[in-house]
Amino acid sequence: MNRKIWFLAGILGMVVFSLSSCIDMETKIELNSQGSGTLELVYIVSSALVQLGSTASPGVNLPLPIAEEDFRQTVASIPGLALRSYERKDEPDKSIIKASLTFSALSEVNQLFGGKNPVISQGQEGTDRVVEVTIASGTPGGLDPKTKELVNAFFSTYSLKFHLTLPQAVKRTSVPQSVVQGNTAQLSIPVVQALEQTDPLKWKIYW
């Protein structure tokens, strides 16, 4: 069964399900001037979710593709996207998955992340080029107290890390805690902070 890789929007929709199946994720995107580039993903998945991924029944959508076959099928279904490498290391309590891909356009990255709305886009604001990444779609009204308590209990040590390398030097970003070095902008957001967003959390990088 093909499974789409979801960005945080997918995780947000499965908060309760995922509480005992924690995820730590690092995303690296290198974008060239033609709009193509490379995507590297590193994610850590608890053994409970790995087991579910190997026995899931039809209709069960996991927030990330875990098995190599699922990952390859998902990539193969998106024209312009190519898998350069896939590596999985299984440990007693978790699995570490690393994947490297190439894309010819950001639309292919959005297809891979599988959300209804683009998670990454490129545009123009005045004289600046800008890349916008939607880190969290937000939960209107916030999490209910019980879910918030569970989120803090299970996700406190997990984070979402982003590295974006652009064709030219980064001028500024919209999130103060970003780290900018030349053409690269980096951002690390605790999963708890992302899940507790009531409004969409968007990261803009200007160059």
mmCIF file of C-alpha atoms in Angstrom:
data_model
loop_
_atom_site.group_PDB
_atom_site.id
_atom_site.type_symbol
_atom_site.label_atom_id
_atom_site.label_comp_id
_atom_site.label_asym_id
_atom_site.label_seq_id
_atom_site.Cartn_x
_atom_site.Cartn_y
_atom_site.Cartn_z
ATOM 1 C CA MET A 1 0.000 0.000 0.000
ATOM 2 C CA ASN A 2 1.367 3.402 -0.949
ATOM 3 C CA ARG A 3 1.702 5.704 2.032
ATOM 4 C CA LYS A 4 2.354 9.416 1.680
ATOM 5 C CA ILE A 5 4.938 11.050 3.834
ATOM 6 C CA TRP A 6 3.185 13.718 5.867
ATOM 7 C CA PHE A 7 4.817 16.864 7.188
ATOM 8 C CA LEU A 8 3.795 18.164 10.596
ATOM 9 C CA ALA A 9 0.258 18.673 9.302
ATOM 10 C CA GLY A 10 -0.042 14.915 9.149
ATOM 11 C CA ILE A 11 1.315 14.500 12.634
ATOM 12 C CA LEU A 12 -1.114 17.100 13.934
ATOM 13 C CA GLY A 13 -4.008 15.077 12.578
ATOM 14 C CA MET A 14 -2.822 11.996 14.446
ATOM 15 C CA VAL A 15 -1.744 13.486 17.770
ATOM 16 C CA VAL A 16 -3.520 11.017 20.012
ATOM 17 C CA PHE A 17 -2.483 8.055 17.875
ATOM 18 C CA SER A 18 1.136 9.123 17.786
ATOM 19 C CA LEU A 19 1.638 9.897 21.470
ATOM 20 C CA SER A 20 3.216 6.525 22.116
ATOM 21 C CA SER A 21 5.004 6.471 18.751
ATOM 22 C CA CYS A 22 7.189 9.566 18.965
ATOM 23 C CA ILE A 23 9.000 11.065 16.002
ATOM 24 C CA ASP A 24 12.123 13.195 15.722
ATOM 25 C CA MET A 25 12.684 14.622 12.251
ATOM 26 C CA GLU A 26 15.354 16.571 10.380
ATOM 27 C CA THR A 27 14.716 18.016 6.925
ATOM 28 C CA LYS A 28 17.419 19.461 4.673
ATOM 29 C CA ILE A 29 16.591 21.147 1.376
ATOM 30 C CA GLU A 30 19.112 22.588 -1.044
ATOM 31 C CA LEU A 31 17.450 24.718 -3.711
ATOM 32 C CA ASN A 32 19.186 25.943 -6.845
ATOM 33 C CA SER A 33 18.314 28.923 -9.023
ATOM 34 C CA GLN A 34 16.265 26.793 -11.456
ATOM 35 C CA GLY A 35 13.950 25.565 -8.681
ATOM 36 C CA SER A 36 15.302 22.030 -8.570
ATOM 37 C CA GLY A 37 17.421 20.644 -5.755
ATOM 38 C CA THR A 38 18.021 17.950 -3.173
ATOM 39 C CA LEU A 39 16.055 16.801 -0.150
ATOM 40 C CA GLU A 40 17.497 14.878 2.777
ATOM 41 C CA LEU A 41 15.343 13.402 5.519
ATOM 42 C CA VAL A 42 16.392 11.870 8.816
ATOM 43 C CA TYR A 43 13.685 10.643 11.149
ATOM 44 C CA ILE A 44 13.580 8.550 14.277
ATOM 45 C CA VAL A 45 10.531 6.372 14.823
ATOM 46 C CA SER A 46 9.659 4.396 17.950
ATOM 47 C CA SER A 47 9.537 0.602 17.688
ATOM 48 C CA ALA A 48 5.777 0.691 18.376
ATOM 49 C CA LEU A 49 5.145 2.646 15.190
ATOM 50 C CA VAL A 50 7.588 0.493 13.223
ATOM 51 C CA GLN A 51 5.611 -2.583 14.258
ATOM 52 C CA LEU A 52 2.344 -0.947 13.243
ATOM 53 C CA GLY A 53 3.849 -0.054 9.897
ATOM 54 C CA SER A 54 4.626 -3.714 9.218
ATOM 55 C CA THR A 55 1.145 -4.950 10.190
ATOM 56 C CA ALA A 56 -1.114 -2.005 9.303
ATOM 57 C CA SER A 57 -4.460 -2.931 7.809
ATOM 58 C CA PRO A 58 -5.958 -1.154 4.781
ATOM 59 C CA GLY A 59 -7.172 2.298 5.696
ATOM 60 C CA VAL A 60 -4.469 2.920 8.304
ATOM 61 C CA ASN A 61 -2.316 5.880 7.265
ATOM 62 C CA LEU A 62 0.969 6.331 9.058
ATOM 63 C CA PRO A 63 2.523 9.789 9.421
ATOM 64 C CA LEU A 64 5.741 8.641 7.679
ATOM 65 C CA PRO A 65 6.664 5.818 5.313
ATOM 66 C CA ILE A 66 8.742 3.406 7.354
ATOM 67 C CA ALA A 67 9.437 0.383 5.149
ATOM 68 C CA GLU A 68 11.869 0.880 2.270
ATOM 69 C CA GLU A 69 9.386 -0.573 -0.212
ATOM 70 C CA ASP A 70 6.733 1.944 0.869
ATOM 71 C CA PHE A 71 9.210 4.795 0.554
ATOM 72 C CA ARG A 72 10.350 3.717 -2.905
ATOM 73 C CA GLN A 73 6.760 3.276 -4.110
ATOM 74 C CA THR A 74 5.805 6.736 -2.866
ATOM 75 C CA VAL A 75 8.788 8.365 -4.587
ATOM 76 C CA ALA A 76 8.230 6.419 -7.808
ATOM 77 C CA SER A 77 4.628 7.679 -7.968
ATOM 78 C CA ILE A 78 5.784 11.330 -8.220
ATOM 79 C CA PRO A 79 7.274 12.302 -11.614
ATOM 80 C CA GLY A 80 10.469 14.333 -11.296
ATOM 81 C CA LEU A 81 11.330 12.955 -7.868
ATOM 82 C CA ALA A 82 14.195 10.471 -7.550
ATOM 83 C CA LEU A 83 15.566 8.525 -4.594
ATOM 84 C CA ARG A 84 19.359 8.650 -4.344
ATOM 85 C CA SER A 85 19.724 6.589 -1.184
ATOM 86 C CA TYR A 86 17.747 5.009 1.649
ATOM 87 C CA GLU A 87 19.177 3.696 4.898
ATOM 88 C CA ARG A 88 17.447 2.246 7.938
ATOM 89 C CA LYS A 89 19.036 1.299 11.242
ATOM 90 C CA ASP A 90 16.911 -0.652 13.712
ATOM 91 C CA GLU A 91 17.600 -0.411 17.434
ATOM 92 C CA PRO A 92 15.706 -2.085 20.302
ATOM 93 C CA ASP A 93 13.409 0.887 20.951
ATOM 94 C CA LYS A 94 13.500 2.822 17.669
ATOM 95 C CA SER A 95 14.425 2.923 13.999
ATOM 96 C CA ILE A 96 16.524 5.625 12.350
ATOM 97 C CA ILE A 97 15.682 6.265 8.711
ATOM 98 C CA LYS A 98 17.768 8.376 6.338
ATOM 99 C CA ALA A 99 16.770 9.195 2.776
ATOM 100 C CA SER A 100 18.289 11.406 0.101
ATOM 101 C CA LEU A 101 16.305 12.547 -2.934
ATOM 102 C CA THR A 102 16.475 14.915 -5.888
ATOM 103 C CA PHE A 103 13.564 16.976 -7.220
ATOM 104 C CA SER A 104 13.025 19.076 -10.327
ATOM 105 C CA ALA A 105 10.476 21.409 -8.706
ATOM 106 C CA LEU A 106 9.169 22.231 -5.227
ATOM 107 C CA SER A 107 5.750 20.928 -6.245
ATOM 108 C CA GLU A 108 7.226 17.424 -6.106
ATOM 109 C CA VAL A 109 8.381 18.005 -2.528
ATOM 110 C CA ASN A 110 4.849 19.084 -1.651
ATOM 111 C CA GLN A 111 3.455 15.918 -3.220
ATOM 112 C CA LEU A 112 5.865 13.852 -1.180
ATOM 113 C CA PHE A 113 4.795 15.558 2.041
ATOM 114 C CA GLY A 114 1.245 14.708 1.044
ATOM 115 C CA GLY A 115 -0.728 17.612 2.504
ATOM 116 C CA LYS A 116 -3.702 19.291 0.824
ATOM 117 C CA ASN A 117 -1.897 22.638 0.954
ATOM 118 C CA PRO A 118 1.745 23.272 -0.064
ATOM 119 C CA VAL A 119 4.208 23.016 2.812
ATOM 120 C CA ILE A 120 6.940 24.849 0.917
ATOM 121 C CA SER A 121 6.639 27.542 -1.725
ATOM 122 C CA GLN A 122 8.769 30.151 -3.447
ATOM 123 C CA GLY A 123 7.740 33.685 -4.323
ATOM 124 C CA GLN A 124 8.660 37.362 -4.478
ATOM 125 C CA GLU A 125 8.151 40.117 -1.895
ATOM 126 C CA GLY A 126 9.318 43.471 -3.213
ATOM 127 C CA THR A 127 12.890 43.032 -4.396
ATOM 128 C CA ASP A 128 13.445 39.907 -2.323
ATOM 129 C CA ARG A 129 12.920 36.288 -3.227
ATOM 130 C CA VAL A 130 11.321 34.333 -0.410
ATOM 131 C CA VAL A 131 10.830 30.685 0.456
ATOM 132 C CA GLU A 132 7.988 29.923 2.862
ATOM 133 C CA VAL A 133 7.803 26.711 4.875
ATOM 134 C CA THR A 134 4.652 25.790 6.778
ATOM 135 C CA ILE A 135 5.936 24.066 9.907
ATOM 136 C CA ALA A 136 2.582 23.653 11.674
ATOM 137 C CA SER A 137 -0.931 24.171 10.367
ATOM 138 C CA GLY A 138 -2.182 25.143 13.818
ATOM 139 C CA THR A 139 -5.035 23.828 15.944
ATOM 140 C CA PRO A 140 -7.828 26.444 16.214
ATOM 141 C CA GLY A 141 -8.808 26.810 19.845
ATOM 142 C CA GLY A 142 -5.727 24.907 20.975
ATOM 143 C CA LEU A 143 -5.361 21.384 22.317
ATOM 144 C CA ASP A 144 -7.757 20.203 24.982
ATOM 145 C CA PRO A 145 -6.167 19.943 28.470
ATOM 146 C CA LYS A 146 -5.851 16.144 28.442
ATOM 147 C CA THR A 147 -4.218 16.019 25.021
ATOM 148 C CA LYS A 148 -1.891 18.880 25.996
ATOM 149 C CA GLU A 149 -0.822 16.951 29.087
ATOM 150 C CA LEU A 150 -0.086 13.853 27.029
ATOM 151 C CA VAL A 151 1.768 15.868 24.373
ATOM 152 C CA ASN A 152 4.055 17.337 27.029
ATOM 153 C CA ALA A 153 4.605 13.926 28.584
ATOM 154 C CA PHE A 154 5.503 12.060 25.396
ATOM 155 C CA PHE A 155 6.947 14.681 23.017
ATOM 156 C CA SER A 156 9.091 16.750 25.388
ATOM 157 C CA THR A 157 12.423 15.442 24.033
ATOM 158 C CA TYR A 158 11.538 15.530 20.333
ATOM 159 C CA SER A 159 12.095 18.285 17.808
ATOM 160 C CA LEU A 160 11.690 19.222 14.159
ATOM 161 C CA LYS A 161 14.875 20.499 12.521
ATOM 162 C CA PHE A 162 15.032 22.348 9.216
ATOM 163 C CA HIS A 163 18.019 23.305 7.054
ATOM 164 C CA LEU A 164 17.419 25.313 3.898
ATOM 165 C CA THR A 165 20.240 26.219 1.508
ATOM 166 C CA LEU A 166 19.472 28.811 -1.184
ATOM 167 C CA PRO A 167 21.267 29.969 -4.347
ATOM 168 C CA GLN A 168 22.305 33.265 -2.704
ATOM 169 C CA ALA A 169 23.011 34.602 0.768
ATOM 170 C CA VAL A 170 20.072 34.655 3.174
ATOM 171 C CA LYS A 171 19.099 38.226 4.114
ATOM 172 C CA ARG A 172 16.722 37.487 6.989
ATOM 173 C CA THR A 173 14.035 35.120 8.235
ATOM 174 C CA SER A 174 10.652 35.546 9.891
ATOM 175 C CA VAL A 175 11.466 33.447 12.974
ATOM 176 C CA PRO A 176 13.911 35.065 15.435
ATOM 177 C CA GLN A 177 15.511 31.823 16.636
ATOM 178 C CA SER A 178 16.661 30.946 13.120
ATOM 179 C CA VAL A 179 20.396 30.542 12.587
ATOM 180 C CA VAL A 180 21.711 32.049 9.353
ATOM 181 C CA GLN A 181 25.110 31.208 7.882
ATOM 182 C CA GLY A 182 25.735 32.456 4.347
ATOM 183 C CA ASN A 183 23.281 30.738 2.004
ATOM 184 C CA THR A 184 21.855 28.490 4.725
ATOM 185 C CA ALA A 185 19.110 29.064 7.278
ATOM 186 C CA GLN A 186 18.448 26.617 10.103
ATOM 187 C CA LEU A 187 15.578 26.275 12.540
ATOM 188 C CA SER A 188 14.819 23.818 15.332
ATOM 189 C CA ILE A 189 11.331 23.694 16.835
ATOM 190 C CA PRO A 190 10.334 21.424 19.739
ATOM 191 C CA VAL A 191 7.509 19.121 18.677
ATOM 192 C CA VAL A 192 5.526 20.270 21.731
ATOM 193 C CA GLN A 193 5.726 23.903 20.589
ATOM 194 C CA ALA A 194 4.640 22.976 17.079
ATOM 195 C CA LEU A 195 1.696 20.879 18.264
ATOM 196 C CA GLU A 196 0.488 23.629 20.590
ATOM 197 C CA GLN A 197 0.267 26.253 17.830
ATOM 198 C CA THR A 198 -3.246 27.662 17.502
ATOM 199 C CA ASP A 199 -2.391 29.543 14.293
ATOM 200 C CA PRO A 200 -0.296 28.338 11.353
ATOM 201 C CA LEU A 201 3.448 28.560 12.009
ATOM 202 C CA LYS A 202 5.206 29.685 8.837
ATOM 203 C CA TRP A 203 8.939 30.177 8.372
ATOM 204 C CA LYS A 204 9.926 32.708 5.699
ATOM 205 C CA ILE A 205 13.482 32.909 4.418
ATOM 206 C CA TYR A 206 14.417 35.964 2.349
ATOM 207 C CA TRP A 207 17.307 36.097 -0.121
#
